[in-house]
PDB file of N, CA and C in Angstrom:
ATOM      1  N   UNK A   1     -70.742 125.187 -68.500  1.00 61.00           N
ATOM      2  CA  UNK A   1     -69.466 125.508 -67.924  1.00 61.00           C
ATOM      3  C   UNK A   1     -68.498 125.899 -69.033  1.00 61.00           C
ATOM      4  N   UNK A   2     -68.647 124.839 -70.296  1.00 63.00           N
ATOM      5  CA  UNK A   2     -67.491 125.378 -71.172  1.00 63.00           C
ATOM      6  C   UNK A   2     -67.959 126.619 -72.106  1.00 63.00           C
ATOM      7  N   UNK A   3     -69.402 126.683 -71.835  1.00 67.00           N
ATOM      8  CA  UNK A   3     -69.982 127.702 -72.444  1.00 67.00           C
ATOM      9  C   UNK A   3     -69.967 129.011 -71.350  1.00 67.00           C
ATOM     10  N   UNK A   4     -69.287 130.074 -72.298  1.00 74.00           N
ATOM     11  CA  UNK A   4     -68.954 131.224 -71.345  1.00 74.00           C
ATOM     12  C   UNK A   4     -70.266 132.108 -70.892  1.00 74.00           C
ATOM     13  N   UNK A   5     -71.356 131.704 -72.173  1.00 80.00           N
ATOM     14  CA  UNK A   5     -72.549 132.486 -71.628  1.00 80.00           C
ATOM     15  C   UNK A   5     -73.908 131.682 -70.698  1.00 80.00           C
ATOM     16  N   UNK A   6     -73.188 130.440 -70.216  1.00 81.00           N
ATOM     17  CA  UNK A   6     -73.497 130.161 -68.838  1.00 81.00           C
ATOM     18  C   UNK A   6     -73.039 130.404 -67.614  1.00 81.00           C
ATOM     19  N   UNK A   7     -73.904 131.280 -66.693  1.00 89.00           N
ATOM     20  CA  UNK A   7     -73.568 131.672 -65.304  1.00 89.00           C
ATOM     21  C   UNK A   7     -73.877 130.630 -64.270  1.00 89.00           C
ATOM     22  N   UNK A   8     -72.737 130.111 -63.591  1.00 90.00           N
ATOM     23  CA  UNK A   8     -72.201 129.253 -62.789  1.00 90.00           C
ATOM     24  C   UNK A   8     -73.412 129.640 -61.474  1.00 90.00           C
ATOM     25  N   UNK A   9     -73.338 131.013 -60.834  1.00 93.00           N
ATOM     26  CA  UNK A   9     -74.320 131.054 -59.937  1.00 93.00           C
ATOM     27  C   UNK A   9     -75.712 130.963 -60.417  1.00 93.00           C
ATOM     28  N   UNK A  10     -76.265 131.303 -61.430  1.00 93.00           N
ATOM     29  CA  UNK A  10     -77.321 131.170 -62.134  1.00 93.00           C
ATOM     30  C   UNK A  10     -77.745 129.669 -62.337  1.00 93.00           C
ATOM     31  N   UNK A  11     -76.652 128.743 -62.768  1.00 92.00           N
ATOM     32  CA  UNK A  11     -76.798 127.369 -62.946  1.00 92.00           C
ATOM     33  C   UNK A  11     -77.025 126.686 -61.610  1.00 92.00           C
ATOM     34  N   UNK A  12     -76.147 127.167 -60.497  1.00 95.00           N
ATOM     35  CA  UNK A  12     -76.490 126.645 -59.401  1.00 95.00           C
ATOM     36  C   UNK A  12     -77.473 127.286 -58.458  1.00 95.00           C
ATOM     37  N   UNK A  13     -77.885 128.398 -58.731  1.00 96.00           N
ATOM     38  CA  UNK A  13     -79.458 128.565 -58.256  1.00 96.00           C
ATOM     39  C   UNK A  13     -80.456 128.040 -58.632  1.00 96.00           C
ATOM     40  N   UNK A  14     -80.502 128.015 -59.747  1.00 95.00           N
ATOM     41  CA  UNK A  14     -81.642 127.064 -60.685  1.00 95.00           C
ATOM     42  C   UNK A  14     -81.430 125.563 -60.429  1.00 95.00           C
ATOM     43  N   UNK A  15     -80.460 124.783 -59.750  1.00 95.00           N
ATOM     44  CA  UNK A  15     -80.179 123.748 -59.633  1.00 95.00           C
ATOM     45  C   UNK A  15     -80.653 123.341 -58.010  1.00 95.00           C
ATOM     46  N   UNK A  16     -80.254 124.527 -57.414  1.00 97.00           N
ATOM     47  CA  UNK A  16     -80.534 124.665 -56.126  1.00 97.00           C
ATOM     48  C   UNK A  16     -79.227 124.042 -55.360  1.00 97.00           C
ATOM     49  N   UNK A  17     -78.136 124.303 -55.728  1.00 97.00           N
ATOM     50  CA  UNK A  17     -76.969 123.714 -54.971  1.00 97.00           C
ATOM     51  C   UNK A  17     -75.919 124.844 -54.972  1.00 97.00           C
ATOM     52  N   UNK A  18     -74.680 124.706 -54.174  1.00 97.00           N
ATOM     53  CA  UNK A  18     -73.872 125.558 -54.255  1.00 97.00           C
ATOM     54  C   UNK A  18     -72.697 125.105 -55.163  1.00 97.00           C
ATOM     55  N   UNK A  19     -71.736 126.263 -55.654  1.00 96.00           N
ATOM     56  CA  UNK A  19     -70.590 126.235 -56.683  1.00 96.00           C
ATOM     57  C   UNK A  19     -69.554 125.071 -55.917  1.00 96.00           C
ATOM     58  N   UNK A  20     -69.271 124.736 -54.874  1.00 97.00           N
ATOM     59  CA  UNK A  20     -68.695 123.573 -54.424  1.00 97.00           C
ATOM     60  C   UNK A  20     -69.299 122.533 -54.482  1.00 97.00           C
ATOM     61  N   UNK A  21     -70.522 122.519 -54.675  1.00 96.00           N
ATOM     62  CA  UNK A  21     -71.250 121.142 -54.804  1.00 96.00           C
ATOM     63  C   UNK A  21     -71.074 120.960 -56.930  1.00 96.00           C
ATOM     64  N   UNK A  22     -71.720 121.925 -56.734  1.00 96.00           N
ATOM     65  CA  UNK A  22     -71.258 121.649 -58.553  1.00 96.00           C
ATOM     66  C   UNK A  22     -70.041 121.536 -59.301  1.00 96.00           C
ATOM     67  N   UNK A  23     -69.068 122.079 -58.588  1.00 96.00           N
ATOM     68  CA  UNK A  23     -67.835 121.373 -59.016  1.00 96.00           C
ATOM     69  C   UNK A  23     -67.007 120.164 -58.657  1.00 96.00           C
ATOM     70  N   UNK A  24     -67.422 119.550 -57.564  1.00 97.00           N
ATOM     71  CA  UNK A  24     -67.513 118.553 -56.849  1.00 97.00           C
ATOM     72  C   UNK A  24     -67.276 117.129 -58.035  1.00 97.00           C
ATOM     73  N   UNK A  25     -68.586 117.568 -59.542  1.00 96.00           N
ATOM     74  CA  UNK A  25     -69.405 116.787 -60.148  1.00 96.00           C
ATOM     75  C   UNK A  25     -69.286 116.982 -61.678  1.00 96.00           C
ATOM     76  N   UNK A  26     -68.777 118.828 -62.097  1.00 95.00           N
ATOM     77  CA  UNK A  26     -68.122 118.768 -63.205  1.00 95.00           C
ATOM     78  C   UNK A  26     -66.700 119.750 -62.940  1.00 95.00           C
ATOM     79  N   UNK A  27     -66.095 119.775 -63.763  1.00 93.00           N
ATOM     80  CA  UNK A  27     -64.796 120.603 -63.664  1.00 93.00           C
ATOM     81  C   UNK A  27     -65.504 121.962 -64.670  1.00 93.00           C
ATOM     82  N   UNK A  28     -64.496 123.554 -64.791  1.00 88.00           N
ATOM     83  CA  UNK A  28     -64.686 124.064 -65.282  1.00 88.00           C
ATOM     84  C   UNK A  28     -65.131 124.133 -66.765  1.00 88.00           C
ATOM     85  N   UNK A  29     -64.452 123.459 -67.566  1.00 88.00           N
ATOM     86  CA  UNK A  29     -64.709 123.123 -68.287  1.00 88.00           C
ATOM     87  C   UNK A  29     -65.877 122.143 -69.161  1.00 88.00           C
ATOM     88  N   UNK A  30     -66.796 121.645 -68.204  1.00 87.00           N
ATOM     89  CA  UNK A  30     -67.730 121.037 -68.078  1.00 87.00           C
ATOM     90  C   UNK A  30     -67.577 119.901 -68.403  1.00 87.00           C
ATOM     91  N   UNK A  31     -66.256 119.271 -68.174  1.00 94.00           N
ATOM     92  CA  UNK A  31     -66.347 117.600 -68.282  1.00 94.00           C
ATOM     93  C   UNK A  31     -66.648 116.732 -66.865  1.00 94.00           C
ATOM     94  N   UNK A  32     -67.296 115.799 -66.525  1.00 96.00           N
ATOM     95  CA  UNK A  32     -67.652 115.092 -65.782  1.00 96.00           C
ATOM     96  C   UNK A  32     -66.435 114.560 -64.560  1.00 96.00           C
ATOM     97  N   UNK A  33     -66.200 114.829 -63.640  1.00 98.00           N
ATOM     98  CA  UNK A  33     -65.500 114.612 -62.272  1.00 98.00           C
ATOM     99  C   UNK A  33     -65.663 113.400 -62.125  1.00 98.00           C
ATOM    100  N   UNK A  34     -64.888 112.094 -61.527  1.00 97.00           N
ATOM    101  CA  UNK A  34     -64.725 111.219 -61.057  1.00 97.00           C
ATOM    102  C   UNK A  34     -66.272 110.767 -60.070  1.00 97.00           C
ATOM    103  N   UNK A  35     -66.507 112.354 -59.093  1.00 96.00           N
ATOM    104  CA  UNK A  35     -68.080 112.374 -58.234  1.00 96.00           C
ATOM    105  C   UNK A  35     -69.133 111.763 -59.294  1.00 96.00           C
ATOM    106  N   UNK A  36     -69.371 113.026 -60.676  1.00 96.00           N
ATOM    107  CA  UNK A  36     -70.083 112.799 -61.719  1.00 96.00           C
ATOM    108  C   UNK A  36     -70.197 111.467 -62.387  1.00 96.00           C
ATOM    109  N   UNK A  37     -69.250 111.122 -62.536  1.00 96.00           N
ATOM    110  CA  UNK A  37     -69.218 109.848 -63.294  1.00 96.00           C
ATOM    111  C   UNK A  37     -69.845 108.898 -62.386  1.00 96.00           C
ATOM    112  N   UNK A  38     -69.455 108.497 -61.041  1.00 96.00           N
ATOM    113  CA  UNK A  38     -70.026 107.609 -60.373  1.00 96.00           C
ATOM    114  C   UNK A  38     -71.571 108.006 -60.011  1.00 96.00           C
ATOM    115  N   UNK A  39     -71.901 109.310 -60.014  1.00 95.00           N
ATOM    116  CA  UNK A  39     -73.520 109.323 -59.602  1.00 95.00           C
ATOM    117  C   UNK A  39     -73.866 108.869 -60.886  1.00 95.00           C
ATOM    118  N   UNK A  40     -73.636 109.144 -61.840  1.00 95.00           N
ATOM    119  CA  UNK A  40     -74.533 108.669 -63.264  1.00 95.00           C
ATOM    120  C   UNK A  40     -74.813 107.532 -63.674  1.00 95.00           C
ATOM    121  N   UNK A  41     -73.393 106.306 -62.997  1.00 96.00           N
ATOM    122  CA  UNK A  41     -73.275 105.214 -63.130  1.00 96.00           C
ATOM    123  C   UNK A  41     -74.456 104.355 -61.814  1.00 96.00           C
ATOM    124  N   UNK A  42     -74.138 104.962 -61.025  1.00 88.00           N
ATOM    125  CA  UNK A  42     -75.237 104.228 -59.752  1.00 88.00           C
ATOM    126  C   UNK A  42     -76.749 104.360 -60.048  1.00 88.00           C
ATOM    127  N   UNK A  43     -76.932 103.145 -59.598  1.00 83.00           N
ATOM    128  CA  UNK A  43     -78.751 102.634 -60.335  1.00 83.00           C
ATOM    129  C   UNK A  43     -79.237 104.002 -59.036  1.00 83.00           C
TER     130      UNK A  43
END
């Protein structure tokens, strides 16, 4: 994300999710969302 020569639809095809689900989890900038933080933290 903070890397400009990563493509957002590319990342989320290969991920298999959509750009609302992936931002959901990081922000543009590619730091970790409040969502993110708690999935990483849950066993």
């Amino acid at each position: 994300m903070a890397n400009r020569d990563t493509s957002v639809a590319q990342l989320c095809k290969e991920l298999g999710v959509k750009p609302v689900t992936l931002y959901r989890y990081v922000d543009p900038s590619g730091n970790l969302r409040d969502h993110g933080i708690r999935a990483l933290a849950s066993p």
